[in-house]
mmCIF file of N, CA, C and O in Angstrom:
data_model
loop_
_atom_site.group_PDB
_atom_site.id
_atom_site.type_symbol
_atom_site.label_atom_id
_atom_site.label_comp_id
_atom_site.label_asym_id
_atom_site.label_seq_id
_atom_site.Cartn_x
_atom_site.Cartn_y
_atom_site.Cartn_z
ATOM 1 N N MET Q 1 -13.681 1.583 -9.474
ATOM 2 C CA MET Q 1 -12.656 1.090 -10.366
ATOM 3 C C MET Q 1 -11.513 2.100 -10.444
ATOM 4 O O MET Q 1 -11.711 3.226 -10.865
ATOM 5 N N ALA Q 2 -10.355 1.681 -10.051
ATOM 6 C CA ALA Q 2 -9.165 2.528 -10.123
ATOM 7 C C ALA Q 2 -8.404 2.257 -11.413
ATOM 8 O O ALA Q 2 -8.646 1.263 -12.092
ATOM 9 N N TYR Q 3 -7.478 3.122 -11.710
ATOM 10 C CA TYR Q 3 -6.536 2.875 -12.794
ATOM 11 C C TYR Q 3 -5.289 2.269 -12.181
ATOM 12 O O TYR Q 3 -4.954 2.536 -11.021
ATOM 13 N N LEU Q 4 -4.611 1.420 -12.951
ATOM 14 C CA LEU Q 4 -3.424 0.727 -12.474
ATOM 15 C C LEU Q 4 -2.297 0.878 -13.476
ATOM 16 O O LEU Q 4 -2.527 0.983 -14.675
ATOM 17 N N VAL Q 5 -1.074 0.844 -12.986
ATOM 18 C CA VAL Q 5 0.092 0.809 -13.857
ATOM 19 C C VAL Q 5 0.441 -0.658 -14.063
ATOM 20 O O VAL Q 5 0.545 -1.421 -13.108
ATOM 21 N N MET Q 6 0.630 -1.016 -15.325
ATOM 22 C CA MET Q 6 0.882 -2.404 -15.693
ATOM 23 C C MET Q 6 2.330 -2.618 -16.138
ATOM 24 O O MET Q 6 3.152 -1.706 -16.111
ATOM 25 N N ASP Q 7 2.594 -3.809 -16.602
ATOM 26 C CA ASP Q 7 3.895 -4.305 -17.015
ATOM 27 C C ASP Q 7 4.660 -3.381 -17.966
ATOM 28 O O ASP Q 7 5.882 -3.276 -17.883
ATOM 29 N N ALA Q 8 3.985 -2.712 -18.868
ATOM 30 C CA ALA Q 8 4.656 -1.893 -19.894
ATOM 31 C C ALA Q 8 5.487 -0.758 -19.303
ATOM 32 O O ALA Q 8 6.402 -0.251 -19.957
ATOM 33 N N CYS Q 9 5.223 -0.362 -18.083
ATOM 34 C CA CYS Q 9 5.964 0.732 -17.449
ATOM 35 C C CYS Q 9 7.376 0.319 -17.016
ATOM 36 O O CYS Q 9 8.276 1.145 -16.948
ATOM 37 N N ILE Q 10 7.568 -0.957 -16.764
ATOM 38 C CA ILE Q 10 8.839 -1.437 -16.232
ATOM 39 C C ILE Q 10 9.981 -1.151 -17.202
ATOM 40 O O ILE Q 10 9.893 -1.451 -18.379
ATOM 41 N N ARG Q 11 11.033 -0.534 -16.672
ATOM 42 C CA ARG Q 11 12.243 -0.136 -17.384
ATOM 43 C C ARG Q 11 11.998 0.975 -18.410
ATOM 44 O O ARG Q 11 12.843 1.226 -19.255
ATOM 45 N N CYS Q 12 10.837 1.623 -18.333
ATOM 46 C CA CYS Q 12 10.559 2.807 -19.157
ATOM 47 C C CYS Q 12 10.376 4.007 -18.226
ATOM 48 O O CYS Q 12 11.081 4.971 -18.302
ATOM 49 N N LYS Q 13 9.386 3.909 -17.364
ATOM 50 C CA LYS Q 13 9.082 4.903 -16.330
ATOM 51 C C LYS Q 13 8.929 6.323 -16.877
ATOM 52 O O LYS Q 13 9.561 7.253 -16.423
ATOM 53 N N HIS Q 14 8.052 6.457 -17.858
ATOM 54 C CA HIS Q 14 7.673 7.796 -18.305
ATOM 55 C C HIS Q 14 6.839 8.417 -17.194
ATOM 56 O O HIS Q 14 6.069 7.731 -16.527
ATOM 57 N N THR Q 15 6.941 9.702 -17.004
ATOM 58 C CA THR Q 15 6.216 10.353 -15.912
ATOM 59 C C THR Q 15 5.249 11.424 -16.400
ATOM 60 O O THR Q 15 4.823 12.272 -15.618
ATOM 61 N N ASP Q 16 4.879 11.375 -17.661
ATOM 62 C CA ASP Q 16 3.903 12.314 -18.198
ATOM 63 C C ASP Q 16 2.602 12.250 -17.394
ATOM 64 O O ASP Q 16 1.929 13.250 -17.176
ATOM 65 N N CYS Q 17 2.263 11.047 -16.939
ATOM 66 C CA CYS Q 17 1.023 10.793 -16.209
ATOM 67 C C CYS Q 17 0.952 11.536 -14.877
ATOM 68 O O CYS Q 17 -0.109 11.995 -14.474
ATOM 69 N N VAL Q 18 2.077 11.643 -14.187
ATOM 70 C CA VAL Q 18 2.050 12.258 -12.861
ATOM 71 C C VAL Q 18 1.764 13.753 -12.923
ATOM 72 O O VAL Q 18 1.197 14.315 -11.993
ATOM 73 N N GLU Q 19 2.144 14.377 -14.022
ATOM 74 C CA GLU Q 19 1.913 15.821 -14.195
ATOM 75 C C GLU Q 19 0.424 16.159 -14.250
ATOM 76 O O GLU Q 19 0.017 17.227 -13.826
ATOM 77 N N VAL Q 20 -0.383 15.257 -14.781
ATOM 78 C CA VAL Q 20 -1.811 15.552 -14.971
ATOM 79 C C VAL Q 20 -2.701 15.017 -13.854
ATOM 80 O O VAL Q 20 -3.880 15.353 -13.793
ATOM 81 N N CYS Q 21 -2.159 14.214 -12.969
ATOM 82 C CA CYS Q 21 -2.966 13.611 -11.902
ATOM 83 C C CYS Q 21 -3.421 14.679 -10.903
ATOM 84 O O CYS Q 21 -2.591 15.317 -10.251
ATOM 85 N N PRO Q 22 -4.730 14.853 -10.742
ATOM 86 C CA PRO Q 22 -5.212 15.894 -9.836
ATOM 87 C C PRO Q 22 -5.104 15.545 -8.347
ATOM 88 O O PRO Q 22 -5.249 16.418 -7.498
ATOM 89 N N VAL Q 23 -4.833 14.277 -8.037
ATOM 90 C CA VAL Q 23 -4.776 13.872 -6.632
ATOM 91 C C VAL Q 23 -3.416 13.305 -6.217
ATOM 92 O O VAL Q 23 -3.268 12.799 -5.103
ATOM 93 N N ASP Q 24 -2.434 13.389 -7.079
ATOM 94 C CA ASP Q 24 -1.076 12.928 -6.772
ATOM 95 C C ASP Q 24 -1.044 11.510 -6.204
ATOM 96 O O ASP Q 24 -0.476 11.255 -5.143
ATOM 97 N N CYS Q 25 -1.639 10.566 -6.947
ATOM 98 C CA CYS Q 25 -1.715 9.190 -6.450
ATOM 99 C C CYS Q 25 -0.666 8.269 -7.065
ATOM 100 O O CYS Q 25 -0.782 7.048 -6.981
ATOM 101 N N PHE Q 26 0.380 8.845 -7.670
ATOM 102 C CA PHE Q 26 1.461 8.041 -8.240
ATOM 103 C C PHE Q 26 2.612 7.914 -7.253
ATOM 104 O O PHE Q 26 2.943 8.851 -6.529
ATOM 105 N N TYR Q 27 3.247 6.744 -7.293
ATOM 106 C CA TYR Q 27 4.374 6.450 -6.422
ATOM 107 C C TYR Q 27 5.490 5.865 -7.276
ATOM 108 O O TYR Q 27 5.233 5.145 -8.239
ATOM 109 N N GLU Q 28 6.728 6.199 -6.911
ATOM 110 C CA GLU Q 28 7.862 5.894 -7.769
ATOM 111 C C GLU Q 28 8.753 4.791 -7.230
ATOM 112 O O GLU Q 28 9.308 4.878 -6.139
ATOM 113 N N GLY Q 29 8.904 3.763 -8.063
ATOM 114 C CA GLY Q 29 9.881 2.723 -7.796
ATOM 115 C C GLY Q 29 11.138 2.984 -8.599
ATOM 116 O O GLY Q 29 11.206 3.929 -9.387
ATOM 117 N N GLU Q 30 12.106 2.139 -8.414
ATOM 118 C CA GLU Q 30 13.378 2.284 -9.120
ATOM 119 C C GLU Q 30 13.195 2.249 -10.633
ATOM 120 O O GLU Q 30 13.834 3.011 -11.351
ATOM 121 N N ASN Q 31 12.311 1.353 -11.127
ATOM 122 C CA ASN Q 31 12.169 1.265 -12.576
ATOM 123 C C ASN Q 31 10.730 1.243 -13.096
ATOM 124 O O ASN Q 31 10.475 0.862 -14.233
ATOM 125 N N MET Q 32 9.796 1.681 -12.263
ATOM 126 C CA MET Q 32 8.409 1.836 -12.714
ATOM 127 C C MET Q 32 7.640 2.713 -11.731
ATOM 128 O O MET Q 32 8.137 3.030 -10.660
ATOM 129 N N LEU Q 33 6.442 3.078 -12.115
ATOM 130 C CA LEU Q 33 5.525 3.818 -11.249
ATOM 131 C C LEU Q 33 4.369 2.917 -10.874
ATOM 132 O O LEU Q 33 4.094 1.932 -11.559
ATOM 133 N N VAL Q 34 3.653 3.255 -9.815
ATOM 134 C CA VAL Q 34 2.394 2.606 -9.466
ATOM 135 C C VAL Q 34 1.386 3.685 -9.076
ATOM 136 O O VAL Q 34 1.760 4.814 -8.764
ATOM 137 N N ILE Q 35 0.122 3.306 -9.101
ATOM 138 C CA ILE Q 35 -0.971 4.176 -8.679
ATOM 139 C C ILE Q 35 -1.563 3.591 -7.405
ATOM 140 O O ILE Q 35 -1.825 2.385 -7.332
ATOM 141 N N HIS Q 36 -1.810 4.438 -6.420
ATOM 142 C CA HIS Q 36 -2.473 3.967 -5.202
ATOM 143 C C HIS Q 36 -3.968 3.859 -5.520
ATOM 144 O O HIS Q 36 -4.642 4.877 -5.699
ATOM 145 N N PRO Q 37 -4.508 2.634 -5.571
ATOM 146 C CA PRO Q 37 -5.908 2.458 -5.963
ATOM 147 C C PRO Q 37 -6.912 3.150 -5.046
ATOM 148 O O PRO Q 37 -7.977 3.561 -5.499
ATOM 149 N N ASP Q 38 -6.574 3.295 -3.776
ATOM 150 C CA ASP Q 38 -7.500 3.947 -2.847
ATOM 151 C C ASP Q 38 -7.473 5.469 -2.965
ATOM 152 O O ASP Q 38 -8.384 6.144 -2.507
ATOM 153 N N GLU Q 39 -6.430 6.006 -3.563
ATOM 154 C CA GLU Q 39 -6.332 7.453 -3.764
ATOM 155 C C GLU Q 39 -6.805 7.879 -5.144
ATOM 156 O O GLU Q 39 -7.182 9.028 -5.349
ATOM 157 N N CYS Q 40 -6.766 6.965 -6.098
ATOM 158 C CA CYS Q 40 -7.178 7.256 -7.476
ATOM 159 C C CYS Q 40 -8.673 7.585 -7.503
ATOM 160 O O CYS Q 40 -9.491 6.873 -6.910
ATOM 161 N N ILE Q 41 -9.024 8.678 -8.175
ATOM 162 C CA ILE Q 41 -10.431 9.083 -8.250
ATOM 163 C C ILE Q 41 -11.075 8.664 -9.570
ATOM 164 O O ILE Q 41 -12.166 9.112 -9.917
ATOM 165 N N ASP Q 42 -10.387 7.812 -10.311
ATOM 166 C CA ASP Q 42 -10.927 7.235 -11.539
ATOM 167 C C ASP Q 42 -11.245 8.265 -12.615
ATOM 168 O O ASP Q 42 -12.135 8.070 -13.424
ATOM 169 N N CYS Q 43 -10.515 9.354 -12.633
ATOM 170 C CA CYS Q 43 -10.794 10.397 -13.622
ATOM 171 C C CYS Q 43 -10.282 10.017 -15.009
ATOM 172 O O CYS Q 43 -10.800 10.488 -16.014
ATOM 173 N N GLY Q 44 -9.240 9.204 -15.064
ATOM 174 C CA GLY Q 44 -8.731 8.716 -16.335
ATOM 175 C C GLY Q 44 -7.831 9.660 -17.107
ATOM 176 O O GLY Q 44 -7.428 9.341 -18.218
ATOM 177 N N VAL Q 45 -7.490 10.812 -16.559
ATOM 178 C CA VAL Q 45 -6.663 11.755 -17.320
ATOM 179 C C VAL Q 45 -5.236 11.238 -17.525
ATOM 180 O O VAL Q 45 -4.564 11.645 -18.472
ATOM 181 N N CYS Q 46 -4.789 10.339 -16.694
ATOM 182 C CA CYS Q 46 -3.435 9.807 -16.816
ATOM 183 C C CYS Q 46 -3.299 8.802 -17.963
ATOM 184 O O CYS Q 46 -2.243 8.711 -18.592
ATOM 185 N N GLU Q 47 -4.336 8.064 -18.229
ATOM 186 C CA GLU Q 47 -4.256 6.965 -19.203
ATOM 187 C C GLU Q 47 -3.761 7.399 -20.581
ATOM 188 O O GLU Q 47 -2.818 6.807 -21.108
ATOM 189 N N PRO Q 48 -4.329 8.435 -21.195
ATOM 190 C CA PRO Q 48 -3.851 8.816 -22.529
ATOM 191 C C PRO Q 48 -2.476 9.485 -22.529
ATOM 192 O O PRO Q 48 -1.849 9.618 -23.581
ATOM 193 N N GLU Q 49 -1.977 9.875 -21.371
ATOM 194 C CA GLU Q 49 -0.668 10.522 -21.294
ATOM 195 C C GLU Q 49 0.490 9.533 -21.365
ATOM 196 O O GLU Q 49 1.619 9.922 -21.644
ATOM 197 N N CYS Q 50 0.235 8.279 -21.099
ATOM 198 C CA CYS Q 50 1.300 7.277 -21.064
ATOM 199 C C CYS Q 50 1.678 6.857 -22.487
ATOM 200 O O CYS Q 50 0.875 6.239 -23.181
ATOM 201 N N PRO Q 51 2.910 7.145 -22.916
ATOM 202 C CA PRO Q 51 3.305 6.819 -24.283
ATOM 203 C C PRO Q 51 3.458 5.321 -24.558
ATOM 204 O O PRO Q 51 3.475 4.911 -25.712
ATOM 205 N N VAL Q 52 3.548 4.501 -23.509
ATOM 206 C CA VAL Q 52 3.673 3.057 -23.717
ATOM 207 C C VAL Q 52 2.382 2.313 -23.338
ATOM 208 O O VAL Q 52 2.365 1.088 -23.277
ATOM 209 N N GLU Q 53 1.332 3.060 -23.058
ATOM 210 C CA GLU Q 53 0.015 2.494 -22.725
ATOM 211 C C GLU Q 53 0.081 1.524 -21.545
ATOM 212 O O GLU Q 53 -0.518 0.458 -21.555
ATOM 213 N N ALA Q 54 0.795 1.926 -20.507
ATOM 214 C CA ALA Q 54 0.949 1.088 -19.314
ATOM 215 C C ALA Q 54 -0.151 1.293 -18.288
ATOM 216 O O ALA Q 54 -0.244 0.540 -17.335
ATOM 217 N N ILE Q 55 -0.988 2.309 -18.462
ATOM 218 C CA ILE Q 55 -2.044 2.598 -17.493
ATOM 219 C C ILE Q 55 -3.373 2.101 -18.042
ATOM 220 O O ILE Q 55 -3.779 2.470 -19.146
ATOM 221 N N LYS Q 56 -4.032 1.274 -17.253
ATOM 222 C CA LYS Q 56 -5.303 0.672 -17.674
ATOM 223 C C LYS Q 56 -6.304 0.725 -16.519
ATOM 224 O O LYS Q 56 -5.912 0.709 -15.354
ATOM 225 N N PRO Q 57 -7.598 0.721 -16.848
ATOM 226 C CA PRO Q 57 -8.594 0.598 -15.783
ATOM 227 C C PRO Q 57 -8.443 -0.760 -15.094
ATOM 228 O O PRO Q 57 -8.106 -1.758 -15.739
ATOM 229 N N GLU Q 58 -8.674 -0.776 -13.822
ATOM 230 C CA GLU Q 58 -8.505 -1.989 -13.018
ATOM 231 C C GLU Q 58 -9.195 -3.201 -13.624
ATOM 232 O O GLU Q 58 -8.649 -4.298 -13.649
ATOM 233 N N SER Q 59 -10.383 -3.039 -14.126
ATOM 234 C CA SER Q 59 -11.166 -4.166 -14.628
ATOM 235 C C SER Q 59 -10.739 -4.635 -16.011
ATOM 236 O O SER Q 59 -11.113 -5.719 -16.439
ATOM 237 N N GLU Q 60 -9.932 -3.856 -16.715
ATOM 238 C CA GLU Q 60 -9.646 -4.168 -18.112
ATOM 239 C C GLU Q 60 -8.621 -5.279 -18.328
ATOM 240 O O GLU Q 60 -8.855 -6.223 -19.056
ATOM 241 N N ASP Q 61 -7.460 -5.151 -17.755
ATOM 242 C CA ASP Q 61 -6.382 -6.098 -18.033
ATOM 243 C C ASP Q 61 -5.821 -6.767 -16.788
ATOM 244 O O ASP Q 61 -4.656 -7.149 -16.762
ATOM 245 N N ASP Q 62 -6.623 -6.919 -15.780
ATOM 246 C CA ASP Q 62 -6.132 -7.496 -14.528
ATOM 247 C C ASP Q 62 -7.122 -8.521 -13.976
ATOM 248 O O ASP Q 62 -7.601 -8.392 -12.853
ATOM 249 N N PRO Q 63 -7.424 -9.559 -14.757
ATOM 250 C CA PRO Q 63 -8.456 -10.503 -14.318
ATOM 251 C C PRO Q 63 -8.135 -11.256 -13.030
ATOM 252 O O PRO Q 63 -9.035 -11.593 -12.272
ATOM 253 N N ASP Q 64 -6.844 -11.471 -12.757
ATOM 254 C CA ASP Q 64 -6.484 -12.208 -11.545
ATOM 255 C C ASP Q 64 -6.102 -11.298 -10.380
ATOM 256 O O ASP Q 64 -5.764 -11.772 -9.298
ATOM 257 N N GLY Q 65 -6.148 -9.985 -10.579
ATOM 258 C CA GLY Q 65 -5.850 -9.039 -9.509
ATOM 259 C C GLY Q 65 -4.375 -8.842 -9.222
ATOM 260 O O GLY Q 65 -4.009 -8.180 -8.255
ATOM 261 N N ARG Q 66 -3.526 -9.385 -10.047
ATOM 262 C CA ARG Q 66 -2.080 -9.295 -9.838
ATOM 263 C C ARG Q 66 -1.595 -7.844 -9.808
ATOM 264 O O ARG Q 66 -0.828 -7.457 -8.940
ATOM 265 N N TRP Q 67 -2.045 -7.039 -10.767
ATOM 266 C CA TRP Q 67 -1.570 -5.653 -10.851
ATOM 267 C C TRP Q 67 -2.210 -4.775 -9.791
ATOM 268 O O TRP Q 67 -1.589 -3.838 -9.305
ATOM 269 N N LEU Q 68 -3.423 -5.089 -9.392
ATOM 270 C CA LEU Q 68 -4.040 -4.372 -8.281
ATOM 271 C C LEU Q 68 -3.218 -4.599 -7.016
ATOM 272 O O LEU Q 68 -2.909 -3.664 -6.278
ATOM 273 N N ALA Q 69 -2.838 -5.840 -6.766
ATOM 274 C CA ALA Q 69 -2.039 -6.160 -5.577
ATOM 275 C C ALA Q 69 -0.676 -5.473 -5.621
ATOM 276 O O ALA Q 69 -0.224 -4.912 -4.620
ATOM 277 N N LEU Q 70 -0.033 -5.486 -6.782
ATOM 278 C CA LEU Q 70 1.281 -4.863 -6.906
ATOM 279 C C LEU Q 70 1.190 -3.355 -6.717
ATOM 280 O O LEU Q 70 1.975 -2.771 -5.969
ATOM 281 N N ASN Q 71 0.229 -2.705 -7.382
ATOM 282 C CA ASN Q 71 0.065 -1.259 -7.237
ATOM 283 C C ASN Q 71 -0.233 -0.897 -5.790
ATOM 284 O O ASN Q 71 0.326 0.058 -5.252
ATOM 285 N N THR Q 72 -1.093 -1.651 -5.127
ATOM 286 C CA THR Q 72 -1.446 -1.373 -3.739
ATOM 287 C C THR Q 72 -0.241 -1.534 -2.819
ATOM 288 O O THR Q 72 0.052 -0.659 -1.998
ATOM 289 N N LYS Q 73 0.456 -2.646 -2.965
ATOM 290 C CA LYS Q 73 1.616 -2.924 -2.095
ATOM 291 C C LYS Q 73 2.681 -1.834 -2.212
ATOM 292 O O LYS Q 73 3.117 -1.273 -1.207
ATOM 293 N N TYR Q 74 3.077 -1.517 -3.431
ATOM 294 C CA TYR Q 74 4.196 -0.591 -3.602
ATOM 295 C C TYR Q 74 3.797 0.866 -3.427
ATOM 296 O O TYR Q 74 4.632 1.692 -3.061
ATOM 297 N N ALA Q 75 2.536 1.199 -3.624
ATOM 298 C CA ALA Q 75 2.090 2.570 -3.343
ATOM 299 C C ALA Q 75 2.184 2.864 -1.847
ATOM 300 O O ALA Q 75 2.315 4.021 -1.452
ATOM 301 N N ASN Q 76 2.126 1.835 -1.038
ATOM 302 C CA ASN Q 76 2.255 2.005 0.407
ATOM 303 C C ASN Q 76 3.701 2.002 0.883
ATOM 304 O O ASN Q 76 3.966 2.251 2.059
ATOM 305 N N ILE Q 77 4.648 1.709 -0.016
ATOM 306 C CA ILE Q 77 6.060 1.613 0.355
ATOM 307 C C ILE Q 77 6.896 2.692 -0.335
ATOM 308 O O ILE Q 77 7.769 3.286 0.281
ATOM 309 N N TRP Q 78 6.637 2.895 -1.612
ATOM 310 C CA TRP Q 78 7.453 3.807 -2.408
ATOM 311 C C TRP Q 78 7.067 5.264 -2.179
ATOM 312 O O TRP Q 78 5.940 5.560 -1.778
ATOM 313 N N PRO Q 79 7.984 6.208 -2.470
ATOM 314 C CA PRO Q 79 7.691 7.633 -2.280
ATOM 315 C C PRO Q 79 6.758 8.192 -3.361
ATOM 316 O O PRO Q 79 6.741 7.711 -4.493
ATOM 317 N N ASN Q 80 6.017 9.191 -2.985
ATOM 318 C CA ASN Q 80 5.093 9.868 -3.899
ATOM 319 C C ASN Q 80 5.872 10.653 -4.950
ATOM 320 O O ASN Q 80 6.938 11.186 -4.669
ATOM 321 N N ILE Q 81 5.307 10.699 -6.138
ATOM 322 C CA ILE Q 81 5.874 11.504 -7.216
ATOM 323 C C ILE Q 81 4.744 12.301 -7.859
ATOM 324 O O ILE Q 81 3.690 11.751 -8.170
ATOM 325 N N SER Q 82 4.953 13.605 -8.006
ATOM 326 C CA SER Q 82 3.902 14.455 -8.567
ATOM 327 C C SER Q 82 4.430 15.397 -9.641
ATOM 328 O O SER Q 82 3.710 16.254 -10.118
ATOM 329 N N ARG Q 83 5.693 15.224 -10.002
ATOM 330 C CA ARG Q 83 6.249 16.083 -11.052
ATOM 331 C C ARG Q 83 6.930 15.211 -12.104
ATOM 332 O O ARG Q 83 7.439 14.131 -11.809
ATOM 333 N N MET Q 84 6.957 15.724 -13.290
ATOM 334 C CA MET Q 84 7.527 15.004 -14.417
ATOM 335 C C MET Q 84 9.047 14.955 -14.326
ATOM 336 O O MET Q 84 9.687 15.922 -13.933
ATOM 337 N N LYS Q 85 9.597 13.789 -14.673
ATOM 338 C CA LYS Q 85 11.039 13.573 -14.759
ATOM 339 C C LYS Q 85 11.326 12.930 -16.115
ATOM 340 O O LYS Q 85 10.416 12.446 -16.782
ATOM 341 N N GLU Q 86 12.573 12.855 -16.462
ATOM 342 C CA GLU Q 86 12.963 12.168 -17.687
ATOM 343 C C GLU Q 86 12.710 10.667 -17.512
ATOM 344 O O GLU Q 86 12.892 10.128 -16.419
ATOM 345 N N PRO Q 87 12.322 9.974 -18.593
ATOM 346 C CA PRO Q 87 12.182 8.515 -18.489
ATOM 347 C C PRO Q 87 13.558 7.880 -18.284
ATOM 348 O O PRO Q 87 14.587 8.540 -18.418
ATOM 349 N N LEU Q 88 13.567 6.600 -17.984
ATOM 350 C CA LEU Q 88 14.834 5.899 -17.816
ATOM 351 C C LEU Q 88 15.614 5.931 -19.119
ATOM 352 O O LEU Q 88 15.038 5.923 -20.206
ATOM 353 N N GLU Q 89 16.926 5.958 -19.021
ATOM 354 C CA GLU Q 89 17.773 6.049 -20.213
ATOM 355 C C GLU Q 89 17.519 4.909 -21.191
ATOM 356 O O GLU Q 89 17.586 5.097 -22.395
ATOM 357 N N GLU Q 90 17.224 3.729 -20.676
ATOM 358 C CA GLU Q 90 17.054 2.555 -21.528
ATOM 359 C C GLU Q 90 15.632 2.368 -22.049
ATOM 360 O O GLU Q 90 15.294 1.343 -22.621
ATOM 361 N N TYR Q 91 14.756 3.352 -21.875
ATOM 362 C CA TYR Q 91 13.348 3.150 -22.197
ATOM 363 C C TYR Q 91 13.108 2.699 -23.632
ATOM 364 O O TYR Q 91 12.225 1.874 -23.883
ATOM 365 N N GLN Q 92 13.864 3.210 -24.598
ATOM 366 C CA GLN Q 92 13.623 2.827 -25.992
ATOM 367 C C GLN Q 92 13.886 1.340 -26.220
ATOM 368 O O GLN Q 92 13.182 0.694 -26.984
ATOM 369 N N GLU Q 93 14.864 0.809 -25.539
ATOM 370 C CA GLU Q 93 15.186 -0.616 -25.656
ATOM 371 C C GLU Q 93 14.069 -1.494 -25.080
ATOM 372 O O GLU Q 93 13.846 -2.614 -25.526
ATOM 373 N N PHE Q 94 13.335 -0.979 -24.093
ATOM 374 C CA PHE Q 94 12.340 -1.786 -23.393
ATOM 375 C C PHE Q 94 10.886 -1.476 -23.766
ATOM 376 O O PHE Q 94 9.982 -2.168 -23.312
ATOM 377 N N THR Q 95 10.657 -0.477 -24.581
ATOM 378 C CA THR Q 95 9.291 -0.076 -24.921
ATOM 379 C C THR Q 95 8.478 -1.218 -25.531
ATOM 380 O O THR Q 95 7.320 -1.402 -25.188
ATOM 381 N N GLU Q 96 9.050 -1.976 -26.411
ATOM 382 C CA GLU Q 96 8.328 -3.032 -27.124
ATOM 383 C C GLU Q 96 8.366 -4.393 -26.430
ATOM 384 O O GLU Q 96 7.666 -5.314 -26.844
ATOM 385 N N LYS Q 97 9.155 -4.542 -25.400
ATOM 386 C CA LYS Q 97 9.242 -5.837 -24.711
ATOM 387 C C LYS Q 97 7.946 -6.127 -23.969
ATOM 388 O O LYS Q 97 7.301 -5.232 -23.453
ATOM 389 N N GLU Q 98 7.588 -7.392 -23.915
ATOM 390 C CA GLU Q 98 6.394 -7.828 -23.190
ATOM 391 C C GLU Q 98 6.811 -8.679 -21.994
ATOM 392 O O GLU Q 98 7.932 -9.175 -21.930
ATOM 393 N N ASN Q 99 5.892 -8.833 -21.061
ATOM 394 C CA ASN Q 99 6.120 -9.669 -19.878
ATOM 395 C C ASN Q 99 7.427 -9.315 -19.179
ATOM 396 O O ASN Q 99 8.244 -10.170 -18.867
ATOM 397 N N LYS Q 100 7.577 -8.056 -18.888
ATOM 398 C CA LYS Q 100 8.814 -7.562 -18.285
ATOM 399 C C LYS Q 100 8.902 -7.839 -16.791
ATOM 400 O O LYS Q 100 9.988 -7.842 -16.231
ATOM 401 N N TYR Q 101 7.770 -8.065 -16.135
ATOM 402 C CA TYR Q 101 7.765 -8.219 -14.682
ATOM 403 C C TYR Q 101 8.743 -9.300 -14.210
ATOM 404 O O TYR Q 101 9.546 -9.069 -13.308
ATOM 405 N N GLU Q 102 8.665 -10.469 -14.792
ATOM 406 C CA GLU Q 102 9.467 -11.600 -14.341
ATOM 407 C C GLU Q 102 10.963 -11.332 -14.433
ATOM 408 O O GLU Q 102 11.730 -11.745 -13.573
ATOM 409 N N ASP Q 103 11.397 -10.638 -15.476
ATOM 410 C CA ASP Q 103 12.824 -10.445 -15.697
ATOM 411 C C ASP Q 103 13.377 -9.106 -15.225
ATOM 412 O O ASP Q 103 14.572 -8.992 -14.970
ATOM 413 N N PHE Q 104 12.523 -8.085 -15.120
ATOM 414 C CA PHE Q 104 13.063 -6.746 -14.922
ATOM 415 C C PHE Q 104 12.483 -5.937 -13.776
ATOM 416 O O PHE Q 104 12.988 -4.860 -13.468
ATOM 417 N N PHE Q 105 11.420 -6.378 -13.123
ATOM 418 C CA PHE Q 105 10.820 -5.610 -12.045
ATOM 419 C C PHE Q 105 11.788 -5.451 -10.872
ATOM 420 O O PHE Q 105 12.443 -6.413 -10.461
ATOM 421 N N SER Q 106 11.854 -4.248 -10.314
ATOM 422 C CA SER Q 106 12.647 -4.003 -9.112
ATOM 423 C C SER Q 106 11.725 -3.533 -7.985
ATOM 424 O O SER Q 106 10.961 -2.587 -8.172
ATOM 425 N N PRO Q 107 11.807 -4.154 -6.820
ATOM 426 C CA PRO Q 107 11.000 -3.717 -5.685
ATOM 427 C C PRO Q 107 11.583 -2.492 -4.968
ATOM 428 O O PRO Q 107 10.980 -1.986 -4.026
ATOM 429 N N ASN Q 108 12.738 -2.033 -5.411
ATOM 430 C CA ASN Q 108 13.405 -0.911 -4.748
ATOM 431 C C ASN Q 108 12.668 0.402 -5.018
ATOM 432 O O ASN Q 108 12.147 0.605 -6.112
ATOM 433 N N PRO Q 109 12.638 1.281 -4.043
ATOM 434 C CA PRO Q 109 11.964 2.577 -4.228
ATOM 435 C C PRO Q 109 12.753 3.492 -5.156
ATOM 436 O O PRO Q 109 13.966 3.352 -5.322
ATOM 437 N N GLY Q 110 12.024 4.448 -5.731
ATOM 438 C CA GLY Q 110 12.648 5.513 -6.506
ATOM 439 C C GLY Q 110 12.939 6.682 -5.578
ATOM 440 O O GLY Q 110 12.887 6.556 -4.360
ATOM 441 N N GLU Q 111 13.193 7.835 -6.172
ATOM 442 C CA GLU Q 111 13.534 9.017 -5.391
ATOM 443 C C GLU Q 111 12.319 9.816 -4.934
ATOM 444 O O GLU Q 111 12.379 10.521 -3.934
ATOM 445 N N GLY Q 112 11.215 9.746 -5.671
ATOM 446 C CA GLY Q 112 10.063 10.574 -5.349
ATOM 447 C C GLY Q 112 10.345 12.034 -5.645
ATOM 448 O O GLY Q 112 11.306 12.359 -6.334
ATOM 449 N N ASP Q 113 9.504 12.919 -5.130
ATOM 450 C CA ASP Q 113 9.686 14.353 -5.376
ATOM 451 C C ASP Q 113 10.794 14.944 -4.542
ATOM 452 O O ASP Q 113 11.120 14.598 -3.493
#
């Protein structure tokens, strides 16, 4: 069971989680992060670091496998990120929004390290 980045990360992109990851399995998109499920060692240290609670165990909030597929796809495309950066400027406006994927997800890569 891997950990996955879910909808809450979109347009927030806090990177507190990447600082604590012992295997550097985070990848950066333009407006969110993903975890490579095959690289994640299931240690769980990233989950409590996320201020918007966007990181969940694979089995918890992904019954249809949608987030597993998204994390897997983009972890293979986007650049690796292993150091903390500032969140997106608009994060406060988007912290409480739900179902952000449909309206705000960007498939574009971020800068990485």
